[in-house]
Coordinates of C-alpha atoms in Angstrom, one line a residue:
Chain A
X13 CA 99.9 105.1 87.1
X14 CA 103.0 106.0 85.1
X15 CA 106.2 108.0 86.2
X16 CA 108.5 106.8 84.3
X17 CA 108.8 109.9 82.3
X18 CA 110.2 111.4 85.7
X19 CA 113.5 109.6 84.6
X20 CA 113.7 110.1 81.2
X21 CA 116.8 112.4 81.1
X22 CA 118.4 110.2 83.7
X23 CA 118.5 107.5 81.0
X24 CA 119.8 109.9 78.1
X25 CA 123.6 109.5 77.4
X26 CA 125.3 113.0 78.0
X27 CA 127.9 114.2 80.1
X28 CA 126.1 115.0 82.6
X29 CA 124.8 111.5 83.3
X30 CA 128.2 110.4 82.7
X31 CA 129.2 111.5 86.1
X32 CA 128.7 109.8 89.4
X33 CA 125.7 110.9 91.5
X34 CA 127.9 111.8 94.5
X35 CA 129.9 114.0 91.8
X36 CA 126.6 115.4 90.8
X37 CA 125.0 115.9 93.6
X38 CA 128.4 118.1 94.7
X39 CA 128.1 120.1 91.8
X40 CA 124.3 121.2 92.0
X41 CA 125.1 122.2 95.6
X42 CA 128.2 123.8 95.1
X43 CA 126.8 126.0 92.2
X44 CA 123.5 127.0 94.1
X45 CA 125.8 127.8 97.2
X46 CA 128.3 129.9 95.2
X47 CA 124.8 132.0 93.5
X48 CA 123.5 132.4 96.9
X49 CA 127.0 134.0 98.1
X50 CA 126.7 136.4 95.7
X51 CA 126.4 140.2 96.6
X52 CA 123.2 141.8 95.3
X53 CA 123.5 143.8 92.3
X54 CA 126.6 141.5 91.0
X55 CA 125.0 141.3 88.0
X56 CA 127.8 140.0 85.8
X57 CA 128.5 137.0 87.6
X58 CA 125.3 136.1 88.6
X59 CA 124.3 136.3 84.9
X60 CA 127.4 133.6 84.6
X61 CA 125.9 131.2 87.7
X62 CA 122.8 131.4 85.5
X63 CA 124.2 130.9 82.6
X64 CA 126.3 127.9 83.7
X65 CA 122.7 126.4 85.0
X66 CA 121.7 126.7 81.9
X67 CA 124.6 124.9 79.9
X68 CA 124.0 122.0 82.5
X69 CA 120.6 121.5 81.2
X70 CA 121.6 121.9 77.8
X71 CA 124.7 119.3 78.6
X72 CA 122.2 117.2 80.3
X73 CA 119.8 117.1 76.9
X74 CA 116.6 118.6 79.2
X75 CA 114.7 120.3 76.3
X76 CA 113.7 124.4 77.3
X77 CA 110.1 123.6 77.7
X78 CA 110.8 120.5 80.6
X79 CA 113.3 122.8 82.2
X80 CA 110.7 125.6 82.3
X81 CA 108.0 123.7 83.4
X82 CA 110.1 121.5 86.4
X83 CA 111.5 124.9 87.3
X84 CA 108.6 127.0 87.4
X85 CA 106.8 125.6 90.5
X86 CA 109.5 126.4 92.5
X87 CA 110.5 129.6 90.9
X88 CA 107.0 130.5 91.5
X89 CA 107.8 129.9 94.9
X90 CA 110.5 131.8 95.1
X91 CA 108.8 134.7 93.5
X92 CA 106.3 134.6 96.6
X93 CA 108.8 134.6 99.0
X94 CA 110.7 137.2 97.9
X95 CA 108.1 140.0 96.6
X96 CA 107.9 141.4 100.1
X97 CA 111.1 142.6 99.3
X98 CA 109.9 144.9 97.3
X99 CA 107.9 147.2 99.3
X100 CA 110.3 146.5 102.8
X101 CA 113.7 147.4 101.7
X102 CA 114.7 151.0 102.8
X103 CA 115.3 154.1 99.9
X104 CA 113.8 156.2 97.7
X105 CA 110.9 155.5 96.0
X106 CA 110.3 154.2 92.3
X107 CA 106.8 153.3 91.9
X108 CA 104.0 152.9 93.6
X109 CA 101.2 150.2 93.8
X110 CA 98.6 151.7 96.3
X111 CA 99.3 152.1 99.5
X112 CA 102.6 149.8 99.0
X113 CA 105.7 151.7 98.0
X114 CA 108.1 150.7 95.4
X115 CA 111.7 151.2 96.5
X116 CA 115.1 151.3 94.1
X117 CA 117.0 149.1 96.4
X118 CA 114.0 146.7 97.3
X119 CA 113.8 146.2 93.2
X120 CA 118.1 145.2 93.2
X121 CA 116.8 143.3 95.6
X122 CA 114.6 141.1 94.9
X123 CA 115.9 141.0 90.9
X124 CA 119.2 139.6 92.7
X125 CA 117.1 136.5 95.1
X126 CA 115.2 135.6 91.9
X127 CA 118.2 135.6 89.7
X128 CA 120.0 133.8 92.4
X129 CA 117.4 131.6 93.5
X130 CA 116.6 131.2 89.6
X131 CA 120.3 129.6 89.1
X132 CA 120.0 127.4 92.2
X133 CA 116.4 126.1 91.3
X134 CA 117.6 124.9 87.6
X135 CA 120.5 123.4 89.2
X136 CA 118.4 121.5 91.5
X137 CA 116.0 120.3 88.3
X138 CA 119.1 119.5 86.3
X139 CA 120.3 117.2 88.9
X140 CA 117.2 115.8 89.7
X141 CA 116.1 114.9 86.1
X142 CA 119.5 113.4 85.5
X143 CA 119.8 111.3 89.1
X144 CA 117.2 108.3 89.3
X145 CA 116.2 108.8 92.8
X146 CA 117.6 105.5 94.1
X147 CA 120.9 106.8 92.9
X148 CA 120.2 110.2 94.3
X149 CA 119.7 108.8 97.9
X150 CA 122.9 106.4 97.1
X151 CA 125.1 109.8 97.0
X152 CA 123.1 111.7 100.3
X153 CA 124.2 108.2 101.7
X154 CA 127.9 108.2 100.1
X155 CA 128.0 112.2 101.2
X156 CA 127.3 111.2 104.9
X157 CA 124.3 112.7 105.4
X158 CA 122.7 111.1 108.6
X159 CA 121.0 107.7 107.6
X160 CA 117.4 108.3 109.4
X161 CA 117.0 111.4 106.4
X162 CA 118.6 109.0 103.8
X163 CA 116.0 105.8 105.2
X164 CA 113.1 108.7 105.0
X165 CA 113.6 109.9 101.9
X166 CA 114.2 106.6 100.2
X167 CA 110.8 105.0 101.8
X168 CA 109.1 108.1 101.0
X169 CA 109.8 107.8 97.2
X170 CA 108.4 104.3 97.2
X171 CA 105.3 105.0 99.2
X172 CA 104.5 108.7 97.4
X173 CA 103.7 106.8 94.6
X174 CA 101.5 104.1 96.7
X175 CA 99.9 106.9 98.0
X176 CA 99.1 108.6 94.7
X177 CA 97.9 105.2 93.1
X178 CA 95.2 104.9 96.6
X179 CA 94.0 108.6 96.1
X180 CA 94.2 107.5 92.8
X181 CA 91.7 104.1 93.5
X182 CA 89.1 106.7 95.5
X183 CA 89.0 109.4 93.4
X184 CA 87.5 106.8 90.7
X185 CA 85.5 105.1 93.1
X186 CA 83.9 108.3 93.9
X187 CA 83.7 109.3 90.1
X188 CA 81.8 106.3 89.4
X189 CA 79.2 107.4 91.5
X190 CA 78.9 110.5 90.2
X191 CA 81.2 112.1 93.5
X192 CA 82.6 115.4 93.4
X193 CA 80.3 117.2 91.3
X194 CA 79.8 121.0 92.0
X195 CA 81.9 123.1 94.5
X196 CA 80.7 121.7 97.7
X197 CA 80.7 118.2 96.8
X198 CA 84.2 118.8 95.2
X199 CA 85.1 120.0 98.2
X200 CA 83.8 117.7 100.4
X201 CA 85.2 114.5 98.2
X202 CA 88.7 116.4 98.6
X203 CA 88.7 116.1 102.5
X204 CA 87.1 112.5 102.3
X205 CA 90.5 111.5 100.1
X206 CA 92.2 113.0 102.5
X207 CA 91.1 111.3 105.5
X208 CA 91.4 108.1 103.1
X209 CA 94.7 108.9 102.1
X210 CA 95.6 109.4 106.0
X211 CA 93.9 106.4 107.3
X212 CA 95.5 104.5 104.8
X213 CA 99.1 105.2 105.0
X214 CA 98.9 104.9 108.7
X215 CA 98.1 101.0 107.8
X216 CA 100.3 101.3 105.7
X217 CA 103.5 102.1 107.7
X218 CA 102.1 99.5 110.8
X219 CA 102.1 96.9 107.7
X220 CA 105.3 98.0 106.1
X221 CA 107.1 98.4 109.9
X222 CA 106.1 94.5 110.2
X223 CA 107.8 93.4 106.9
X224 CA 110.8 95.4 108.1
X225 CA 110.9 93.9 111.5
X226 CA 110.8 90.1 109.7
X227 CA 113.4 90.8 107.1
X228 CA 115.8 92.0 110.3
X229 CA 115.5 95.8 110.8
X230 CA 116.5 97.0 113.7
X231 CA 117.0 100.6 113.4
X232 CA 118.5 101.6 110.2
X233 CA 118.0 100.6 106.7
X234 CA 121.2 99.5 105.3
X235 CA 121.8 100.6 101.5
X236 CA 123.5 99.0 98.6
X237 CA 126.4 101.1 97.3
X238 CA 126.1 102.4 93.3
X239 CA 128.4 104.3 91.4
X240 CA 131.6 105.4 93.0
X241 CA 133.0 109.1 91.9
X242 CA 135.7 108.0 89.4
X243 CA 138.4 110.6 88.2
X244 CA 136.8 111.9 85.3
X245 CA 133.6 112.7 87.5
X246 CA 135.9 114.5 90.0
X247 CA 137.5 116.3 87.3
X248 CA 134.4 117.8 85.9
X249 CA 132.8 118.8 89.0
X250 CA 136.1 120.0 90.4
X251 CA 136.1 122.4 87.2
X252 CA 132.8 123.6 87.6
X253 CA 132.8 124.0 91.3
X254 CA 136.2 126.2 90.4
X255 CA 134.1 128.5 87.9
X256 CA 131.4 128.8 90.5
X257 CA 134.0 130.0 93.2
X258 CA 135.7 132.1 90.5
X259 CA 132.7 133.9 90.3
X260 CA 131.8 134.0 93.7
X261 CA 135.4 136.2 94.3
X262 CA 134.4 138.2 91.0
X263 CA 131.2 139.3 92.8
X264 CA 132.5 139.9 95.7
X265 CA 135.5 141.5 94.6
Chain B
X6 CA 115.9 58.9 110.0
X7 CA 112.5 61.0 110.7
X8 CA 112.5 64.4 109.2
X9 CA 113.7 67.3 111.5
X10 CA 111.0 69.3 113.2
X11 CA 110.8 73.0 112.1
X12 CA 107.7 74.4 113.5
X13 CA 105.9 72.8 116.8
X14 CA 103.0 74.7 118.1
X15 CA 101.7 73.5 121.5
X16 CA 98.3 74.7 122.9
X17 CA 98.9 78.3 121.4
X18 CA 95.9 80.7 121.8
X19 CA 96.5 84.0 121.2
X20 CA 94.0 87.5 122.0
X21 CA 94.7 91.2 120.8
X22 CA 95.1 93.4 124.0
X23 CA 91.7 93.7 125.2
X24 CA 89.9 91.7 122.4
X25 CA 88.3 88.1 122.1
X26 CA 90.8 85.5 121.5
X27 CA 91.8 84.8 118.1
X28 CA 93.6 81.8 118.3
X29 CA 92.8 78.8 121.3
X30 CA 95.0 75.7 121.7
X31 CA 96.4 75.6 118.9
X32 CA 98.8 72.3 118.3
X33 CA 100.8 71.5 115.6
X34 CA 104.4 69.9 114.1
X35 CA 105.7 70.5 110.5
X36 CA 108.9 68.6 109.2
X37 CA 111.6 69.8 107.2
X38 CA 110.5 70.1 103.4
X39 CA 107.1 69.8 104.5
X40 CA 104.6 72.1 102.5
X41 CA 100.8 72.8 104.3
X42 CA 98.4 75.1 103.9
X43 CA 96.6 76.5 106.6
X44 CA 93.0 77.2 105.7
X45 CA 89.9 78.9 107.0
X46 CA 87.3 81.7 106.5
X47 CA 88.0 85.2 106.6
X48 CA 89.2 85.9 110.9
X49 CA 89.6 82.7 111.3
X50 CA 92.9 83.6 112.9
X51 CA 95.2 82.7 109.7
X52 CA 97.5 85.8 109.3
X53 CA 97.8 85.9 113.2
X54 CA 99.4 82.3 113.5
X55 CA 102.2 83.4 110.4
X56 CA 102.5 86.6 112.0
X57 CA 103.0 84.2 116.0
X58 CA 106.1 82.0 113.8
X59 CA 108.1 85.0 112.7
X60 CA 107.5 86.8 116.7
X61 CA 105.6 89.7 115.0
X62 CA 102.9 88.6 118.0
X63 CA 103.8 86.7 121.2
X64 CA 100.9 84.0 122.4
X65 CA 99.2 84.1 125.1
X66 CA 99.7 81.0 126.0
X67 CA 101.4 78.0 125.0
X68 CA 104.7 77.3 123.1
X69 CA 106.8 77.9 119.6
X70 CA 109.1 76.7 118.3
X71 CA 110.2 78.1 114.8
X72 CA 113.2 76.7 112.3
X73 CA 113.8 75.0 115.1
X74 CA 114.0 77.8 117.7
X75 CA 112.5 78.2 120.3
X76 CA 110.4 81.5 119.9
X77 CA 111.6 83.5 122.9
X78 CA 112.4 87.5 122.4
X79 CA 116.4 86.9 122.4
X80 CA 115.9 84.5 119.5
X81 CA 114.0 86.7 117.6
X82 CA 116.8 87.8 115.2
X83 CA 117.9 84.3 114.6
X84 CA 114.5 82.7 113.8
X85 CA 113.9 85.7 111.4
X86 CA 116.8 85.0 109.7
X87 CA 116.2 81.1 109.2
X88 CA 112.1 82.2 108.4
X89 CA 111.2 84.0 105.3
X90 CA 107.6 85.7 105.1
X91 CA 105.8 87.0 102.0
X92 CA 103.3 89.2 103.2
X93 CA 99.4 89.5 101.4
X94 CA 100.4 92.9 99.8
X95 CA 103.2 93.3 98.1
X96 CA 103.9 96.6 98.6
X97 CA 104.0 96.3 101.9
X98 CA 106.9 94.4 101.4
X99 CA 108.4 96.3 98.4
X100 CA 109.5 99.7 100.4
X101 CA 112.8 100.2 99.3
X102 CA 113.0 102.9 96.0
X103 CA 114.6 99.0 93.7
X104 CA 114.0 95.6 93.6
X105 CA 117.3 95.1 94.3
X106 CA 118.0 97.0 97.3
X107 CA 114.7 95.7 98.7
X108 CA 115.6 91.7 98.0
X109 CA 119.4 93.2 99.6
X110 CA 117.6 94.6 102.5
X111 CA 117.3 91.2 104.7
X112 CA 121.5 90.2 104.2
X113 CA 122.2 93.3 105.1
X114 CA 120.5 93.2 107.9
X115 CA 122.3 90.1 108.9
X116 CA 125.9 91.5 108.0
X117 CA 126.6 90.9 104.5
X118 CA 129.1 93.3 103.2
X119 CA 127.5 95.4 100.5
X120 CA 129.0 94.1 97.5
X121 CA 127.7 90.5 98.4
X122 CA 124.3 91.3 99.7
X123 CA 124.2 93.1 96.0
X124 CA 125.3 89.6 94.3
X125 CA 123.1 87.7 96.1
X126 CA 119.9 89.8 95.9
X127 CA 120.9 89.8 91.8
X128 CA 121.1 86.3 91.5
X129 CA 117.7 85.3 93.4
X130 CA 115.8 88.2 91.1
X131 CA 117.7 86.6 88.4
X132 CA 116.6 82.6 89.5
X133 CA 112.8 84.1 89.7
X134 CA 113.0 85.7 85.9
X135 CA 113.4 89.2 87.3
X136 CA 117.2 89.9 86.5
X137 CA 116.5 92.9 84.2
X138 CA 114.2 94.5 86.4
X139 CA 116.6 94.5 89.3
X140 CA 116.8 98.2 89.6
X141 CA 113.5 99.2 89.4
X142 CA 110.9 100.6 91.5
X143 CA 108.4 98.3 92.7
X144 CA 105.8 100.6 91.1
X145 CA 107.3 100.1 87.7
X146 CA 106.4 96.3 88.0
X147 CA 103.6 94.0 87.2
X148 CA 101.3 92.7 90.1
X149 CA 103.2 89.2 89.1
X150 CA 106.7 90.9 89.2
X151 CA 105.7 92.7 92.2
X152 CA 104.6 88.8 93.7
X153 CA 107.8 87.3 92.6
X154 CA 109.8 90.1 93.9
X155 CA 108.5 89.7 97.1
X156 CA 108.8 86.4 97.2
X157 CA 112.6 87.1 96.3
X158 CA 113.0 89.2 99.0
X159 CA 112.4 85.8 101.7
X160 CA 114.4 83.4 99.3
X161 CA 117.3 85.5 99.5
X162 CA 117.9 84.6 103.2
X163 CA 117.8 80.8 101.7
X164 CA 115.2 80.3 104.8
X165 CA 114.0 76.6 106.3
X166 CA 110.7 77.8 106.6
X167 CA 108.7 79.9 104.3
X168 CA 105.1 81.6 105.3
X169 CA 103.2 83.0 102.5
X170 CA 100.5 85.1 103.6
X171 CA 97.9 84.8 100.3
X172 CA 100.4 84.3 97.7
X173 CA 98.4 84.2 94.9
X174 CA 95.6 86.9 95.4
X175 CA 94.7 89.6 92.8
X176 CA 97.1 87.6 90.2
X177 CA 95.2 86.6 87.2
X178 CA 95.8 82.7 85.7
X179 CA 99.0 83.5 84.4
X180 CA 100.7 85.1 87.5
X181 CA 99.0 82.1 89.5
X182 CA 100.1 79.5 87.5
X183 CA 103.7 80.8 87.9
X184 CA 103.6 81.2 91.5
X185 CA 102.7 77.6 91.6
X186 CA 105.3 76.3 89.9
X187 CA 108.0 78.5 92.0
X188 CA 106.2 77.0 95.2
X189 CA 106.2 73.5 93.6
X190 CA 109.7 73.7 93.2
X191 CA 110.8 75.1 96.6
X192 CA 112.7 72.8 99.1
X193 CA 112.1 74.5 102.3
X194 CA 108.9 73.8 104.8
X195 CA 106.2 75.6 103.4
X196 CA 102.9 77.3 105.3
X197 CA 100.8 78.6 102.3
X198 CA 97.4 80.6 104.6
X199 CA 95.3 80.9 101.0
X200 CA 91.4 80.7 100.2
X201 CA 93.1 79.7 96.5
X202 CA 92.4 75.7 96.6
X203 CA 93.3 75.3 93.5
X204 CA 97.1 76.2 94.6
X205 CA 96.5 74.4 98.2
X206 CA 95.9 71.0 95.5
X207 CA 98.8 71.6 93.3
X208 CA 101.3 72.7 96.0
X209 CA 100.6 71.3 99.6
X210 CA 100.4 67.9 100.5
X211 CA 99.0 68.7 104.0
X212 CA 96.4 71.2 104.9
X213 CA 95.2 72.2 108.3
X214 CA 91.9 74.4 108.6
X215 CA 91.3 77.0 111.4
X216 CA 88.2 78.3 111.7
X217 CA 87.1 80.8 114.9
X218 CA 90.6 80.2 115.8
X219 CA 90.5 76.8 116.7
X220 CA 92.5 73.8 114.5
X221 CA 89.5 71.9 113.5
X222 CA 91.6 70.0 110.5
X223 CA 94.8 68.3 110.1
X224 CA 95.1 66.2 107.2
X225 CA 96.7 65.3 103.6
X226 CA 94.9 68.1 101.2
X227 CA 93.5 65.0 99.3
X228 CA 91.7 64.0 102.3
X229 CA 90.6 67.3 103.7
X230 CA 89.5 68.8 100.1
X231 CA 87.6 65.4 99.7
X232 CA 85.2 66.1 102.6
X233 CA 83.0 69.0 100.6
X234 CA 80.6 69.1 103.3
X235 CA 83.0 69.6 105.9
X236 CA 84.6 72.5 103.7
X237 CA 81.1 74.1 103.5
X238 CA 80.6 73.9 107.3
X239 CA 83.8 75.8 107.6
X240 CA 83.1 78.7 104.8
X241 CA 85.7 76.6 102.2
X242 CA 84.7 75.4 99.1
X243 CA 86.4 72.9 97.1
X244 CA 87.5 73.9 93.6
X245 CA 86.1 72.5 90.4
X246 CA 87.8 69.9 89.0

């Protein structure tokens, strides 16, 4: 099973990958922090949080269509969260949709958390697609965020993809056999993978808690360190979070 | 001068809580440099005896000594760091998102300042032919790479005792043949628990056999994979030549 396409823009020379993870991983949240501090109805500057999103990806080289398409399972998301908002914010009607009513302030409303949201989300991809994940769990680590969510996420990466590859192993299995055909037996062959999947990682994790113990784990796993935040990284994130809490007063204002 | 004693198993049987025993009476003594394989059918209680020298199991009876340690649960961290295992998967050893962090994992465990540990885990990928892939994700590697790596990940601790839990399975006769070689060329005491006895004749010079977890061979492999009926009797059976 392949994913090494999931770090092809963290490979691609740009000024975005130029700068240290830590520095990058500062950036992403400071920018989705200063859109989420933003009133409603501040259009202006929340068009300028999600336009600096944008000039990220375009720094970073991520083409339109790989943006879109990383972004739009969490905007989608987002859009289901938020359409409540709609029909539950107070004032005067605007439209109707059956029973549900349409309100003028639930429409700023919910245009504001999706533009906001919207800004934070291609943030997020940006730094994602750019940050191999091993580096991206270096910076959590080098921003002191507590070790046992560091350890987690850092196993987690390694046995996702074990995972996959047994689901993976089954599914064929099944296929071979001529499993999963028509609704029921689809359905059926989804819960057995499950189960599988399940069963599976619990050995797993014994198995894997065993080579830990051997090698010396005790109750953390210690990391390596990668790329420090050198002055030039500082410098670039220190500018953008600047913008960001520009705007933030401009909205707010 | 005699070689120094590194592993000496006396009359170790061993039962999972509420199970049948899986290992009786045991007895055994490896020297230093020594290389054996430990052979025997499917449950014959193979895994359980690497998994009784690194203290991942305690016995139920009887005594271990291990790198020259007693086993005893105070000593645990100091035989682990003087014992290297290689367990039958892989990834079950590969859990850290690179090689390199995952081959760093055991110095740091024992104290080696980042920077170091880094060095160290490079150079040992670097020794096994894996330098370039040092910061990749196990899943990005070869089931030979994968092998190697894990093998990497015990050499780093520059152990006096290695246990290698299947070393060669799933690798086809390229990935074998380099796993023999490294093994081949290894100085430390080596237990090699394998149904491969095409790699028990090119890298062990002793072989012991459980079966129904009972020693019920001690030998040189040229002796033990001479007796062909005696393999039979015990589920083995002796390569082609």
């Amino acid at each position: 099973m392949g994913f090494h396409h999931l770090d092809h823009y963290a490979a691609t020379a740009s000024p975005v990958t130029r700068t240290a993870p830590a520095a990058r991983v500062l950036g992403a949240v400071g920018l989705a922090l200063a859109a989420s501090l933003l009133p409603p109805g501040a259009w202006a500057p929340m068009a300028a949080t999600l336009a600096l999103s944008f000039a990220l990806a375009v720094a970073a080289r991520i083409p339109p269509g790989v943006l879109l398409l990383r972004a739009s399972i969490p905007l989608a998301f987002l859009v289901l969260a938020s359409v409540g908002i709609l029909f539950m914010a107070p004032g005067s009607e605007v439209a109707a949709l059956g029973p549900l009513r349409v309100t003028g302030h639930g429409v700023v409303l919910f245009a504001s958390a999706i533009a906001r949201g919207a800004a934070a989300v291609i943030a997020g991809v940006v730094l994602v697609s750019t940050t191999p994940f091993p580096e991206l769990v270096a910076a959590l680590r080098e921003l002191r965020l507590p070790r046992p969510v560091t350890s987690s996420l850092a196993l987690a990466y390694r046995f996702l993809v074990v995972l996959a590859e047994e689901v993976g192993r089954v599914r064929r299995a099944a296929e071979v056999r001529n499993g999963g055909r028509g609704r029921v037996a689809a359905r059926r062959l989804a819960v057995g993978m499950a189960a599988a999947a399940f069963a599976r990682s619990y050995d797993r994790s014994e198995r894997v808690f065993r080579a830990m113990r051997v090698r010396g784990y005790r109750d953390t796993i210690p990391g390596l360190t990668y790329r420090a935040v050198d002055a030039a990284s500082a410098l670039r994130v220190g500018t953008l979070l600047a913008v960001a809490a520009a705007l933030v007063v401009a909205g707010r204002a | 001068m005699p070689a120094r004693v590194v592993v000496e198993l006396e009359g170790v049987s061993f039962a999972y809580h509420g199970g049948s025993g899986v290992l009786d009476g045991v007895s055994f003594t490896l020297h230093a440099g020594e290389r054996a394989a430990l052979l025997g059918p499917n449950g014959a209680g193979k895994s359980t005896l690497l998994h009784l020298l690194v203290g991942l199991e305690q016995p139920s009876a009887g005594s271990i000594t291990a790198a020259g340690i007693p086993m005893h649960p105070e000593r645990l961290v100091e035989v682990r760091e003087r014992v290297g295992m290689v367990f039958q998967d892989p990834d079950d050893q590969l859990f850290l998102p690179t090689l390199v962090e995952d081959v760093a994992f055991g110095p740091l465990n024992q104290g080696v300042a980042p920077a170091e540990a880094r060095r160290r885990a490079e150079e040992q990928l670097g020794l096994l032919g894996l330098g370039a892939m040092a910061e990749r994700a196990a899943h990005h590697t070869s089931g030979g790479e994968k092998r190697k790596a894990a093998l990497a990940t015990a050499l780093v601790s520059r152990p006096e005792l290695l246990l290698l839990d299947e070393p060669t399975d799933g690798l086809d006769a390229r990935g074998r043949h380099a796993i023999v070689r490294l093994l081949g060329e290894r100085p430390e005491a080596l237990i090699v628990a394998t149904h491969d006895l095409e790699v028990v004749r090119a890298v062990c010079t002793r072989t012991l056999v459980l079966d129904g977890g009972r020693l019920v061979a001690d030998g040189t492999t040229s002796e033990v994979l001479a007796d062909t009926d005696f393999l039979a009797r015990h589920g083995l059976r002796v390569p082609l030549e």
